[in-house]
């Protein structure tokens, strides 16, 4: 059956009468306009700052040199900051699943796998109940194997400290497994 | 020239004028553009995200982004098509960010299950015995299934294009469509 050919079913009927346009509950222009005005003001201020910065070297000419003590103090502060940064950077990081900053690649890969898996699961549980459905056994076996691999890899990665020698290899394996899952998803799409 | 074609040409040229005025910083011209397209963009946002408040926020973000990107609009496609694409990308970006955040919160929560449970996440269920319309039924779908369905069935995109927009394989788009249709048939019965 073609994807768009299912005349007579309630879903098709509902789609046929769906409006192309829906007005928002309120006028959104005032907020948009205010944001555009803010943007403009911000850009004006940036331009003014740039003009000011351009004048700065001219203003500096003729000023006294900073005293040596201030320079020493500034150098000491920089050195202290560098030492603190070095200590923080070199400290062994906790496991990936405790990472608090930018989302690690693991989260994205897991999210992608969940999306693929949900779709394949539906094909198995809805389409594959028909006796004439083909390729379902391979699909089921493939999904079981992938689930097993993904679970093992996720557990291994989560237990591994960031920056450890095995981390990149494990992530690479997970990416490879996700490629296989995409293949499985294409297979599921082709049997529909 | 036929009157209909003439008025269409006038409309196109007046939109071109509005765009060029807006490009030069004319906010009232941009307001006219907004008024022409807002209902279409709002319908798209509402259906893609399934939440009225979030949809209104997304509409605002989309028009602000459009204003900022207007100098890059070359006019090779219609403004509506350009705006549509910009909005779809914006909504999908937000969906990805939201899903990542949600996923991270689950992982950060010491009381939550280990990561493997993410594999068992399912579509929320519809109220039992309640007849609902398609707009409401769409809100019951998971993000992936809803996006695939809205872009394919309502917005008329092709499978390959949707796969590119969603950054997934074509097979995943097909299985998500299958998932969405079955779920919607179930609740619209």
PDB file of N, CA, C and O in Angstrom, chain A residues 3-4 6 9 18-20 22-23 25-29 31 33 35-36 40 97 103 107-108 110-111 113-118 122 126-127 151 154 182 185-186 192, chain B residues 27 31 34-35 39-40 42-43 47 53 56 59-61 67 100 103-104 107 115-116 118-121 135 152-154 168-169 171-172 175-176 178-179 181-182 185:
ATOM      1  N   UNK A   3       2.104   4.918   0.857  1.00  0.00           N
ATOM      2  CA  UNK A   3       2.005   5.608   2.146  1.00  0.00           C
ATOM      3  C   UNK A   3       0.819   6.561   2.249  1.00  0.00           C
ATOM      4  O   UNK A   3       0.249   6.744   3.305  1.00  0.00           O
ATOM      5  N   UNK A   4       0.523   7.208   1.085  1.00  0.00           N
ATOM      6  CA  UNK A   4      -0.542   8.211   1.175  1.00  0.00           C
ATOM      7  C   UNK A   4      -1.906   7.640   0.766  1.00  0.00           C
ATOM      8  O   UNK A   4      -2.890   8.350   0.750  1.00  0.00           O
ATOM      9  N   UNK A   6      -4.681   5.535   1.741  1.00  0.00           N
ATOM     10  CA  UNK A   6      -5.479   4.718   2.659  1.00  0.00           C
ATOM     11  C   UNK A   6      -6.830   5.395   2.829  1.00  0.00           C
ATOM     12  O   UNK A   6      -7.272   5.743   3.904  1.00  0.00           O
ATOM     13  N   UNK A   9     -10.200   5.505   5.615  1.00  0.00           N
ATOM     14  CA  UNK A   9      -9.947   5.321   7.051  1.00  0.00           C
ATOM     15  C   UNK A   9     -10.070   6.666   7.771  1.00  0.00           C
ATOM     16  O   UNK A   9      -9.938   7.739   7.165  1.00  0.00           O
ATOM     17  N   UNK A  18      -8.008  18.943   7.730  1.00  0.00           N
ATOM     18  CA  UNK A  18      -7.103  19.697   8.609  1.00  0.00           C
ATOM     19  C   UNK A  18      -6.806  21.077   8.020  1.00  0.00           C
ATOM     20  O   UNK A  18      -6.405  21.178   6.859  1.00  0.00           O
ATOM     21  N   UNK A  19      -6.995  22.161   8.776  1.00  0.00           N
ATOM     22  CA  UNK A  19      -6.709  23.493   8.214  1.00  0.00           C
ATOM     23  C   UNK A  19      -5.211  23.710   8.015  1.00  0.00           C
ATOM     24  O   UNK A  19      -4.398  23.201   8.786  1.00  0.00           O
ATOM     25  N   UNK A  20      -4.856  24.478   6.983  1.00  0.00           N
ATOM     26  CA  UNK A  20      -3.437  24.767   6.719  1.00  0.00           C
ATOM     27  C   UNK A  20      -2.917  25.841   7.668  1.00  0.00           C
ATOM     28  O   UNK A  20      -1.727  25.940   7.911  1.00  0.00           O
ATOM     29  N   UNK A  22      -3.475  28.117  11.379  1.00  0.00           N
ATOM     30  CA  UNK A  22      -4.102  28.252  12.701  1.00  0.00           C
ATOM     31  C   UNK A  22      -3.577  29.554  13.310  1.00  0.00           C
ATOM     32  O   UNK A  22      -2.362  29.739  13.428  1.00  0.00           O
ATOM     33  N   UNK A  23      -4.504  30.432  13.682  1.00  0.00           N
ATOM     34  CA  UNK A  23      -4.068  31.702  14.278  1.00  0.00           C
ATOM     35  C   UNK A  23      -3.609  31.468  15.720  1.00  0.00           C
ATOM     36  O   UNK A  23      -4.206  30.657  16.426  1.00  0.00           O
ATOM     37  N   UNK A  25      -3.272  32.245  19.738  1.00  0.00           N
ATOM     38  CA  UNK A  25      -4.347  32.682  20.640  1.00  0.00           C
ATOM     39  C   UNK A  25      -4.287  34.183  20.890  1.00  0.00           C
ATOM     40  O   UNK A  25      -5.246  34.796  21.277  1.00  0.00           O
ATOM     41  N   UNK A  26      -3.121  34.763  20.723  1.00  0.00           N
ATOM     42  CA  UNK A  26      -2.978  36.211  20.936  1.00  0.00           C
ATOM     43  C   UNK A  26      -2.045  36.772  19.868  1.00  0.00           C
ATOM     44  O   UNK A  26      -1.349  35.998  19.192  1.00  0.00           O
ATOM     45  N   UNK A  27      -2.032  38.094  19.781  1.00  0.00           N
ATOM     46  CA  UNK A  27      -1.140  38.739  18.815  1.00  0.00           C
ATOM     47  C   UNK A  27       0.304  38.644  19.337  1.00  0.00           C
ATOM     48  O   UNK A  27       0.605  39.135  20.427  1.00  0.00           O
ATOM     49  N   UNK A  28       1.162  38.030  18.569  1.00  0.00           N
ATOM     50  CA  UNK A  28       2.544  37.841  19.024  1.00  0.00           C
ATOM     51  C   UNK A  28       3.475  38.958  18.558  1.00  0.00           C
ATOM     52  O   UNK A  28       4.638  39.006  18.944  1.00  0.00           O
ATOM     53  N   UNK A  29       2.939  39.848  17.697  1.00  0.00           N
ATOM     54  CA  UNK A  29       3.807  40.885  17.127  1.00  0.00           C
ATOM     55  C   UNK A  29       4.446  41.799  18.180  1.00  0.00           C
ATOM     56  O   UNK A  29       5.654  42.084  18.099  1.00  0.00           O
ATOM     57  N   UNK A  31       5.546  41.317  21.155  1.00  0.00           N
ATOM     58  CA  UNK A  31       6.753  40.705  21.756  1.00  0.00           C
ATOM     59  C   UNK A  31       7.889  40.617  20.730  1.00  0.00           C
ATOM     60  O   UNK A  31       9.048  40.881  21.058  1.00  0.00           O
ATOM     61  N   UNK A  33       8.315  42.485  18.098  1.00  0.00           N
ATOM     62  CA  UNK A  33       8.778  43.849  17.839  1.00  0.00           C
ATOM     63  C   UNK A  33       9.725  44.334  18.943  1.00  0.00           C
ATOM     64  O   UNK A  33      10.766  44.942  18.670  1.00  0.00           O
ATOM     65  N   UNK A  35      11.542  42.467  20.854  1.00  0.00           N
ATOM     66  CA  UNK A  35      12.816  41.742  20.748  1.00  0.00           C
ATOM     67  C   UNK A  35      13.674  42.308  19.613  1.00  0.00           C
ATOM     68  O   UNK A  35      14.898  42.393  19.734  1.00  0.00           O
ATOM     69  N   UNK A  36      13.011  42.675  18.521  1.00  0.00           N
ATOM     70  CA  UNK A  36      13.764  43.261  17.406  1.00  0.00           C
ATOM     71  C   UNK A  36      14.370  44.601  17.822  1.00  0.00           C
ATOM     72  O   UNK A  36      15.513  44.912  17.467  1.00  0.00           O
ATOM     73  N   UNK A  40      18.274  45.686  17.947  1.00  0.00           N
ATOM     74  CA  UNK A  40      18.778  46.889  17.293  1.00  0.00           C
ATOM     75  C   UNK A  40      19.595  47.737  18.263  1.00  0.00           C
ATOM     76  O   UNK A  40      20.683  48.196  17.943  1.00  0.00           O
ATOM     77  N   UNK A  97      28.522   9.710  32.799  1.00  0.00           N
ATOM     78  CA  UNK A  97      27.123   9.999  33.118  1.00  0.00           C
ATOM     79  C   UNK A  97      26.974  11.011  34.245  1.00  0.00           C
ATOM     80  O   UNK A  97      25.867  11.398  34.580  1.00  0.00           O
ATOM     81  N   UNK A 103      26.327  18.397  26.736  1.00  0.00           N
ATOM     82  CA  UNK A 103      25.926  16.994  26.716  1.00  0.00           C
ATOM     83  C   UNK A 103      26.939  16.125  25.982  1.00  0.00           C
ATOM     84  O   UNK A 103      27.335  16.456  24.879  1.00  0.00           O
ATOM     85  N   UNK A 107      24.949  10.763  25.094  1.00  0.00           N
ATOM     86  CA  UNK A 107      23.529  11.091  25.224  1.00  0.00           C
ATOM     87  C   UNK A 107      22.880  11.162  23.839  1.00  0.00           C
ATOM     88  O   UNK A 107      21.787  10.646  23.620  1.00  0.00           O
ATOM     89  N   UNK A 108      23.584  11.782  22.902  1.00  0.00           N
ATOM     90  CA  UNK A 108      23.043  11.916  21.544  1.00  0.00           C
ATOM     91  C   UNK A 108      22.902  10.560  20.872  1.00  0.00           C
ATOM     92  O   UNK A 108      21.882  10.270  20.242  1.00  0.00           O
ATOM     93  N   UNK A 110      22.588   7.662  22.274  1.00  0.00           N
ATOM     94  CA  UNK A 110      21.557   6.892  22.947  1.00  0.00           C
ATOM     95  C   UNK A 110      20.161   7.343  22.497  1.00  0.00           C
ATOM     96  O   UNK A 110      19.271   6.536  22.264  1.00  0.00           O
ATOM     97  N   UNK A 111      20.053   8.662  22.360  1.00  0.00           N
ATOM     98  CA  UNK A 111      18.788   9.268  21.907  1.00  0.00           C
ATOM     99  C   UNK A 111      18.453   8.775  20.485  1.00  0.00           C
ATOM    100  O   UNK A 111      17.321   8.397  20.205  1.00  0.00           O
ATOM    101  N   UNK A 113      19.509   6.053  19.105  1.00  0.00           N
ATOM    102  CA  UNK A 113      19.203   4.625  19.131  1.00  0.00           C
ATOM    103  C   UNK A 113      17.778   4.390  19.629  1.00  0.00           C
ATOM    104  O   UNK A 113      17.064   3.525  19.108  1.00  0.00           O
ATOM    105  N   UNK A 114      17.355   5.156  20.608  1.00  0.00           N
ATOM    106  CA  UNK A 114      15.996   5.004  21.135  1.00  0.00           C
ATOM    107  C   UNK A 114      14.963   5.262  20.037  1.00  0.00           C
ATOM    108  O   UNK A 114      13.978   4.527  19.920  1.00  0.00           O
ATOM    109  N   UNK A 115      15.212   6.294  19.236  1.00  0.00           N
ATOM    110  CA  UNK A 115      14.293   6.639  18.148  1.00  0.00           C
ATOM    111  C   UNK A 115      14.200   5.480  17.142  1.00  0.00           C
ATOM    112  O   UNK A 115      13.111   5.064  16.752  1.00  0.00           O
ATOM    113  N   UNK A 116      15.359   4.954  16.778  1.00  0.00           N
ATOM    114  CA  UNK A 116      15.392   3.850  15.814  1.00  0.00           C
ATOM    115  C   UNK A 116      14.680   2.638  16.399  1.00  0.00           C
ATOM    116  O   UNK A 116      13.832   2.005  15.768  1.00  0.00           O
ATOM    117  N   UNK A 117      15.005   2.345  17.645  1.00  0.00           N
ATOM    118  CA  UNK A 117      14.472   1.154  18.281  1.00  0.00           C
ATOM    119  C   UNK A 117      12.944   1.211  18.414  1.00  0.00           C
ATOM    120  O   UNK A 117      12.255   0.230  18.161  1.00  0.00           O
ATOM    121  N   UNK A 118      12.436   2.379  18.811  1.00  0.00           N
ATOM    122  CA  UNK A 118      10.980   2.527  18.952  1.00  0.00           C
ATOM    123  C   UNK A 118      10.271   2.196  17.643  1.00  0.00           C
ATOM    124  O   UNK A 118       9.236   1.529  17.635  1.00  0.00           O
ATOM    125  N   UNK A 122       7.748  -1.072  16.854  1.00  0.00           N
ATOM    126  CA  UNK A 122       6.366  -0.959  16.380  1.00  0.00           C
ATOM    127  C   UNK A 122       6.132  -1.824  15.147  1.00  0.00           C
ATOM    128  O   UNK A 122       5.076  -2.423  14.998  1.00  0.00           O
ATOM    129  N   UNK A 126       3.334  -4.616  15.436  1.00  0.00           N
ATOM    130  CA  UNK A 126       2.082  -4.358  14.706  1.00  0.00           C
ATOM    131  C   UNK A 126       2.096  -5.023  13.336  1.00  0.00           C
ATOM    132  O   UNK A 126       1.199  -5.790  13.004  1.00  0.00           O
ATOM    133  N   UNK A 127       3.140  -4.725  12.566  1.00  0.00           N
ATOM    134  CA  UNK A 127       3.165  -5.255  11.192  1.00  0.00           C
ATOM    135  C   UNK A 127       3.471  -6.752  11.182  1.00  0.00           C
ATOM    136  O   UNK A 127       2.879  -7.506  10.413  1.00  0.00           O
ATOM    137  N   UNK A 151      23.396  -1.900  25.124  1.00  0.00           N
ATOM    138  CA  UNK A 151      23.360  -1.898  26.598  1.00  0.00           C
ATOM    139  C   UNK A 151      24.767  -2.099  27.177  1.00  0.00           C
ATOM    140  O   UNK A 151      25.180  -1.379  28.080  1.00  0.00           O
ATOM    141  N   UNK A 154      26.912   1.021  26.521  1.00  0.00           N
ATOM    142  CA  UNK A 154      26.519   2.172  27.354  1.00  0.00           C
ATOM    143  C   UNK A 154      27.004   1.981  28.783  1.00  0.00           C
ATOM    144  O   UNK A 154      27.521   2.907  29.409  1.00  0.00           O
ATOM    145  N   UNK A 182      20.836   1.772  12.041  1.00  0.00           N
ATOM    146  CA  UNK A 182      20.242   2.479  10.893  1.00  0.00           C
ATOM    147  C   UNK A 182      19.948   1.513   9.762  1.00  0.00           C
ATOM    148  O   UNK A 182      18.925   1.614   9.100  1.00  0.00           O
ATOM    149  N   UNK A 185      16.917  -0.322  10.660  1.00  0.00           N
ATOM    150  CA  UNK A 185      15.762   0.552  10.496  1.00  0.00           C
ATOM    151  C   UNK A 185      15.355   0.627   9.023  1.00  0.00           C
ATOM    152  O   UNK A 185      14.158   0.605   8.691  1.00  0.00           O
ATOM    153  N   UNK A 186      16.356   0.692   8.139  1.00  0.00           N
ATOM    154  CA  UNK A 186      16.054   0.694   6.702  1.00  0.00           C
ATOM    155  C   UNK A 186      15.397  -0.620   6.291  1.00  0.00           C
ATOM    156  O   UNK A 186      14.488  -0.642   5.462  1.00  0.00           O
ATOM    157  N   UNK A 192       7.713  -2.736   5.194  1.00  0.00           N
ATOM    158  CA  UNK A 192       6.363  -2.181   5.445  1.00  0.00           C
ATOM    159  C   UNK A 192       5.535  -2.131   4.162  1.00  0.00           C
ATOM    160  O   UNK A 192       6.052  -1.796   3.112  1.00  0.00           O
TER     161      UNK A 192
ATOM    162  N   UNK B  27      10.843  47.952  10.268  1.00  0.00           N
ATOM    163  CA  UNK B  27      10.116  46.959  11.072  1.00  0.00           C
ATOM    164  C   UNK B  27       8.646  46.897  10.713  1.00  0.00           C
ATOM    165  O   UNK B  27       8.008  45.862  10.872  1.00  0.00           O
ATOM    166  N   UNK B  31       6.494  43.683   9.870  1.00  0.00           N
ATOM    167  CA  UNK B  31       5.217  43.355  10.522  1.00  0.00           C
ATOM    168  C   UNK B  31       4.206  42.868   9.471  1.00  0.00           C
ATOM    169  O   UNK B  31       3.469  41.910   9.708  1.00  0.00           O
ATOM    170  N   UNK B  34       5.068  39.447   8.645  1.00  0.00           N
ATOM    171  CA  UNK B  34       4.656  38.600   9.774  1.00  0.00           C
ATOM    172  C   UNK B  34       3.161  38.304   9.684  1.00  0.00           C
ATOM    173  O   UNK B  34       2.733  37.157   9.801  1.00  0.00           O
ATOM    174  N   UNK B  35       2.343  39.332   9.459  1.00  0.00           N
ATOM    175  CA  UNK B  35       0.881  39.153   9.427  1.00  0.00           C
ATOM    176  C   UNK B  35       0.463  38.197   8.308  1.00  0.00           C
ATOM    177  O   UNK B  35      -0.477  37.456   8.447  1.00  0.00           O
ATOM    178  N   UNK B  39      -0.047  32.738  10.628  1.00  0.00           N
ATOM    179  CA  UNK B  39      -0.970  31.624  10.885  1.00  0.00           C
ATOM    180  C   UNK B  39      -0.421  30.296  10.349  1.00  0.00           C
ATOM    181  O   UNK B  39      -0.582  29.245  10.975  1.00  0.00           O
ATOM    182  N   UNK B  40       0.241  30.395   9.233  1.00  0.00           N
ATOM    183  CA  UNK B  40       0.830  29.196   8.615  1.00  0.00           C
ATOM    184  C   UNK B  40       1.995  28.679   9.486  1.00  0.00           C
ATOM    185  O   UNK B  40       2.117  27.488   9.743  1.00  0.00           O
ATOM    186  N   UNK B  42       2.463  29.353  12.647  1.00  0.00           N
ATOM    187  CA  UNK B  42       1.957  28.910  13.946  1.00  0.00           C
ATOM    188  C   UNK B  42       1.396  27.490  13.853  1.00  0.00           C
ATOM    189  O   UNK B  42       1.634  26.655  14.734  1.00  0.00           O
ATOM    190  N   UNK B  43       0.662  27.200  12.777  1.00  0.00           N
ATOM    191  CA  UNK B  43       0.109  25.845  12.594  1.00  0.00           C
ATOM    192  C   UNK B  43       1.250  24.820  12.563  1.00  0.00           C
ATOM    193  O   UNK B  43       1.167  23.757  13.186  1.00  0.00           O
ATOM    194  N   UNK B  47       1.810  21.988  15.512  1.00  0.00           N
ATOM    195  CA  UNK B  47       1.741  20.557  15.187  1.00  0.00           C
ATOM    196  C   UNK B  47       3.070  19.856  15.432  1.00  0.00           C
ATOM    197  O   UNK B  47       3.090  18.696  15.823  1.00  0.00           O
ATOM    198  N   UNK B  53       1.649  26.785  24.257  1.00  0.00           N
ATOM    199  CA  UNK B  53       2.538  27.836  24.783  1.00  0.00           C
ATOM    200  C   UNK B  53       3.902  27.803  24.093  1.00  0.00           C
ATOM    201  O   UNK B  53       4.435  28.839  23.688  1.00  0.00           O
ATOM    202  N   UNK B  56       3.779  29.168  20.549  1.00  0.00           N
ATOM    203  CA  UNK B  56       3.808  30.636  20.441  1.00  0.00           C
ATOM    204  C   UNK B  56       5.221  31.177  20.658  1.00  0.00           C
ATOM    205  O   UNK B  56       5.642  32.129  20.000  1.00  0.00           O
ATOM    206  N   UNK B  59       7.101  30.500  17.472  1.00  0.00           N
ATOM    207  CA  UNK B  59       6.734  31.444  16.399  1.00  0.00           C
ATOM    208  C   UNK B  59       7.532  32.738  16.574  1.00  0.00           C
ATOM    209  O   UNK B  59       8.115  33.264  15.616  1.00  0.00           O
ATOM    210  N   UNK B  60       7.582  33.226  17.805  1.00  0.00           N
ATOM    211  CA  UNK B  60       8.344  34.459  18.068  1.00  0.00           C
ATOM    212  C   UNK B  60       9.814  34.264  17.698  1.00  0.00           C
ATOM    213  O   UNK B  60      10.404  35.093  17.004  1.00  0.00           O
ATOM    214  N   UNK B  61      10.364  33.140  18.155  1.00  0.00           N
ATOM    215  CA  UNK B  61      11.785  32.865  17.871  1.00  0.00           C
ATOM    216  C   UNK B  61      12.027  32.772  16.373  1.00  0.00           C
ATOM    217  O   UNK B  61      13.046  33.261  15.873  1.00  0.00           O
ATOM    218  N   UNK B  67      14.223  37.710  10.884  1.00  0.00           N
ATOM    219  CA  UNK B  67      14.648  39.120  10.797  1.00  0.00           C
ATOM    220  C   UNK B  67      16.173  39.207  10.728  1.00  0.00           C
ATOM    221  O   UNK B  67      16.737  39.942   9.919  1.00  0.00           O
ATOM    222  N   UNK B 100      17.904  16.136  24.772  1.00  0.00           N
ATOM    223  CA  UNK B 100      19.223  15.947  25.394  1.00  0.00           C
ATOM    224  C   UNK B 100      19.172  16.331  26.865  1.00  0.00           C
ATOM    225  O   UNK B 100      19.685  15.630  27.710  1.00  0.00           O
ATOM    226  N   UNK B 103      17.229  13.843  28.865  1.00  0.00           N
ATOM    227  CA  UNK B 103      18.009  12.628  28.981  1.00  0.00           C
ATOM    228  C   UNK B 103      19.115  12.824  30.023  1.00  0.00           C
ATOM    229  O   UNK B 103      19.388  11.944  30.835  1.00  0.00           O
ATOM    230  N   UNK B 104      19.728  14.019  30.001  1.00  0.00           N
ATOM    231  CA  UNK B 104      20.814  14.303  30.938  1.00  0.00           C
ATOM    232  C   UNK B 104      20.285  14.357  32.367  1.00  0.00           C
ATOM    233  O   UNK B 104      20.893  13.854  33.282  1.00  0.00           O
ATOM    234  N   UNK B 107      19.820  10.966  33.610  1.00  0.00           N
ATOM    235  CA  UNK B 107      21.100  10.328  33.927  1.00  0.00           C
ATOM    236  C   UNK B 107      21.720  10.925  35.183  1.00  0.00           C
ATOM    237  O   UNK B 107      22.355  10.233  35.959  1.00  0.00           O
ATOM    238  N   UNK B 115      21.221   3.915  32.406  1.00  0.00           N
ATOM    239  CA  UNK B 115      20.941   4.391  31.055  1.00  0.00           C
ATOM    240  C   UNK B 115      20.145   3.431  30.176  1.00  0.00           C
ATOM    241  O   UNK B 115      19.401   3.865  29.323  1.00  0.00           O
ATOM    242  N   UNK B 116      20.310   2.136  30.373  1.00  0.00           N
ATOM    243  CA  UNK B 116      19.644   1.181  29.488  1.00  0.00           C
ATOM    244  C   UNK B 116      18.139   1.354  29.475  1.00  0.00           C
ATOM    245  O   UNK B 116      17.487   1.011  28.498  1.00  0.00           O
ATOM    246  N   UNK B 118      16.514   3.897  29.010  1.00  0.00           N
ATOM    247  CA  UNK B 118      16.105   4.829  27.960  1.00  0.00           C
ATOM    248  C   UNK B 118      15.582   4.071  26.751  1.00  0.00           C
ATOM    249  O   UNK B 118      14.798   4.582  25.967  1.00  0.00           O
ATOM    250  N   UNK B 119      16.014   2.843  26.620  1.00  0.00           N
ATOM    251  CA  UNK B 119      15.584   2.041  25.481  1.00  0.00           C
ATOM    252  C   UNK B 119      14.122   1.629  25.619  1.00  0.00           C
ATOM    253  O   UNK B 119      13.517   1.164  24.676  1.00  0.00           O
ATOM    254  N   UNK B 120      13.583   1.757  26.809  1.00  0.00           N
ATOM    255  CA  UNK B 120      12.216   1.290  27.021  1.00  0.00           C
ATOM    256  C   UNK B 120      11.193   2.419  27.044  1.00  0.00           C
ATOM    257  O   UNK B 120      10.046   2.220  27.405  1.00  0.00           O
ATOM    258  N   UNK B 121      11.620   3.646  26.677  1.00  0.00           N
ATOM    259  CA  UNK B 121      10.681   4.768  26.702  1.00  0.00           C
ATOM    260  C   UNK B 121       9.581   4.549  25.676  1.00  0.00           C
ATOM    261  O   UNK B 121       9.851   4.132  24.555  1.00  0.00           O
ATOM    262  N   UNK B 135      -5.840  16.916  15.796  1.00  0.00           N
ATOM    263  CA  UNK B 135      -4.910  17.887  16.404  1.00  0.00           C
ATOM    264  C   UNK B 135      -4.503  17.434  17.809  1.00  0.00           C
ATOM    265  O   UNK B 135      -3.350  17.513  18.188  1.00  0.00           O
ATOM    266  N   UNK B 152       5.508  14.763   6.713  1.00  0.00           N
ATOM    267  CA  UNK B 152       5.146  13.954   5.538  1.00  0.00           C
ATOM    268  C   UNK B 152       3.677  14.153   5.153  1.00  0.00           C
ATOM    269  O   UNK B 152       3.365  14.494   4.017  1.00  0.00           O
ATOM    270  N   UNK B 153       2.800  13.919   6.099  1.00  0.00           N
ATOM    271  CA  UNK B 153       1.372  13.894   5.775  1.00  0.00           C
ATOM    272  C   UNK B 153       0.735  15.278   5.687  1.00  0.00           C
ATOM    273  O   UNK B 153      -0.200  15.471   4.933  1.00  0.00           O
ATOM    274  N   UNK B 154       1.206  16.214   6.471  1.00  0.00           N
ATOM    275  CA  UNK B 154       0.551  17.528   6.482  1.00  0.00           C
ATOM    276  C   UNK B 154       1.339  18.522   5.637  1.00  0.00           C
ATOM    277  O   UNK B 154       0.773  19.270   4.849  1.00  0.00           O
ATOM    278  N   UNK B 168      18.278  11.518  10.560  1.00  0.00           N
ATOM    279  CA  UNK B 168      18.145  10.074  10.793  1.00  0.00           C
ATOM    280  C   UNK B 168      18.127   9.377   9.432  1.00  0.00           C
ATOM    281  O   UNK B 168      18.113  10.045   8.395  1.00  0.00           O
ATOM    282  N   UNK B 169      18.091   8.060   9.430  1.00  0.00           N
ATOM    283  CA  UNK B 169      18.050   7.341   8.155  1.00  0.00           C
ATOM    284  C   UNK B 169      16.626   7.355   7.597  1.00  0.00           C
ATOM    285  O   UNK B 169      15.661   7.595   8.327  1.00  0.00           O
ATOM    286  N   UNK B 171      14.987   4.819   6.666  1.00  0.00           N
ATOM    287  CA  UNK B 171      14.260   3.722   7.301  1.00  0.00           C
ATOM    288  C   UNK B 171      13.632   4.176   8.616  1.00  0.00           C
ATOM    289  O   UNK B 171      12.500   3.812   8.941  1.00  0.00           O
ATOM    290  N   UNK B 172      14.364   4.991   9.354  1.00  0.00           N
ATOM    291  CA  UNK B 172      13.828   5.487  10.636  1.00  0.00           C
ATOM    292  C   UNK B 172      12.614   6.380  10.392  1.00  0.00           C
ATOM    293  O   UNK B 172      11.636   6.312  11.131  1.00  0.00           O
ATOM    294  N   UNK B 175       9.729   4.024   9.673  1.00  0.00           N
ATOM    295  CA  UNK B 175       9.210   3.315  10.849  1.00  0.00           C
ATOM    296  C   UNK B 175       8.502   4.290  11.805  1.00  0.00           C
ATOM    297  O   UNK B 175       7.511   3.934  12.430  1.00  0.00           O
ATOM    298  N   UNK B 176       9.008   5.535  11.860  1.00  0.00           N
ATOM    299  CA  UNK B 176       8.340   6.531  12.713  1.00  0.00           C
ATOM    300  C   UNK B 176       6.969   6.903  12.143  1.00  0.00           C
ATOM    301  O   UNK B 176       6.019   7.130  12.890  1.00  0.00           O
ATOM    302  N   UNK B 178       5.106   4.882  10.351  1.00  0.00           N
ATOM    303  CA  UNK B 178       4.300   3.696  10.625  1.00  0.00           C
ATOM    304  C   UNK B 178       3.783   3.744  12.068  1.00  0.00           C
ATOM    305  O   UNK B 178       2.611   3.508  12.356  1.00  0.00           O
ATOM    306  N   UNK B 179       4.694   4.095  12.947  1.00  0.00           N
ATOM    307  CA  UNK B 179       4.380   4.202  14.373  1.00  0.00           C
ATOM    308  C   UNK B 179       3.287   5.262  14.605  1.00  0.00           C
ATOM    309  O   UNK B 179       2.319   5.017  15.312  1.00  0.00           O
ATOM    310  N   UNK B 181       1.110   6.570  12.403  1.00  0.00           N
ATOM    311  CA  UNK B 181      -0.187   6.226  11.795  1.00  0.00           C
ATOM    312  C   UNK B 181      -0.945   5.216  12.648  1.00  0.00           C
ATOM    313  O   UNK B 181      -2.149   5.349  12.842  1.00  0.00           O
ATOM    314  N   UNK B 182      -0.216   4.221  13.128  1.00  0.00           N
ATOM    315  CA  UNK B 182      -0.895   3.200  13.935  1.00  0.00           C
ATOM    316  C   UNK B 182      -1.450   3.779  15.223  1.00  0.00           C
ATOM    317  O   UNK B 182      -2.564   3.476  15.627  1.00  0.00           O
ATOM    318  N   UNK B 185      -4.445   6.037  14.337  1.00  0.00           N
ATOM    319  CA  UNK B 185      -5.632   5.229  13.994  1.00  0.00           C
ATOM    320  C   UNK B 185      -6.270   4.676  15.263  1.00  0.00           C
ATOM    321  O   UNK B 185      -7.471   4.636  15.391  1.00  0.00           O
TER     322      UNK B 185
END
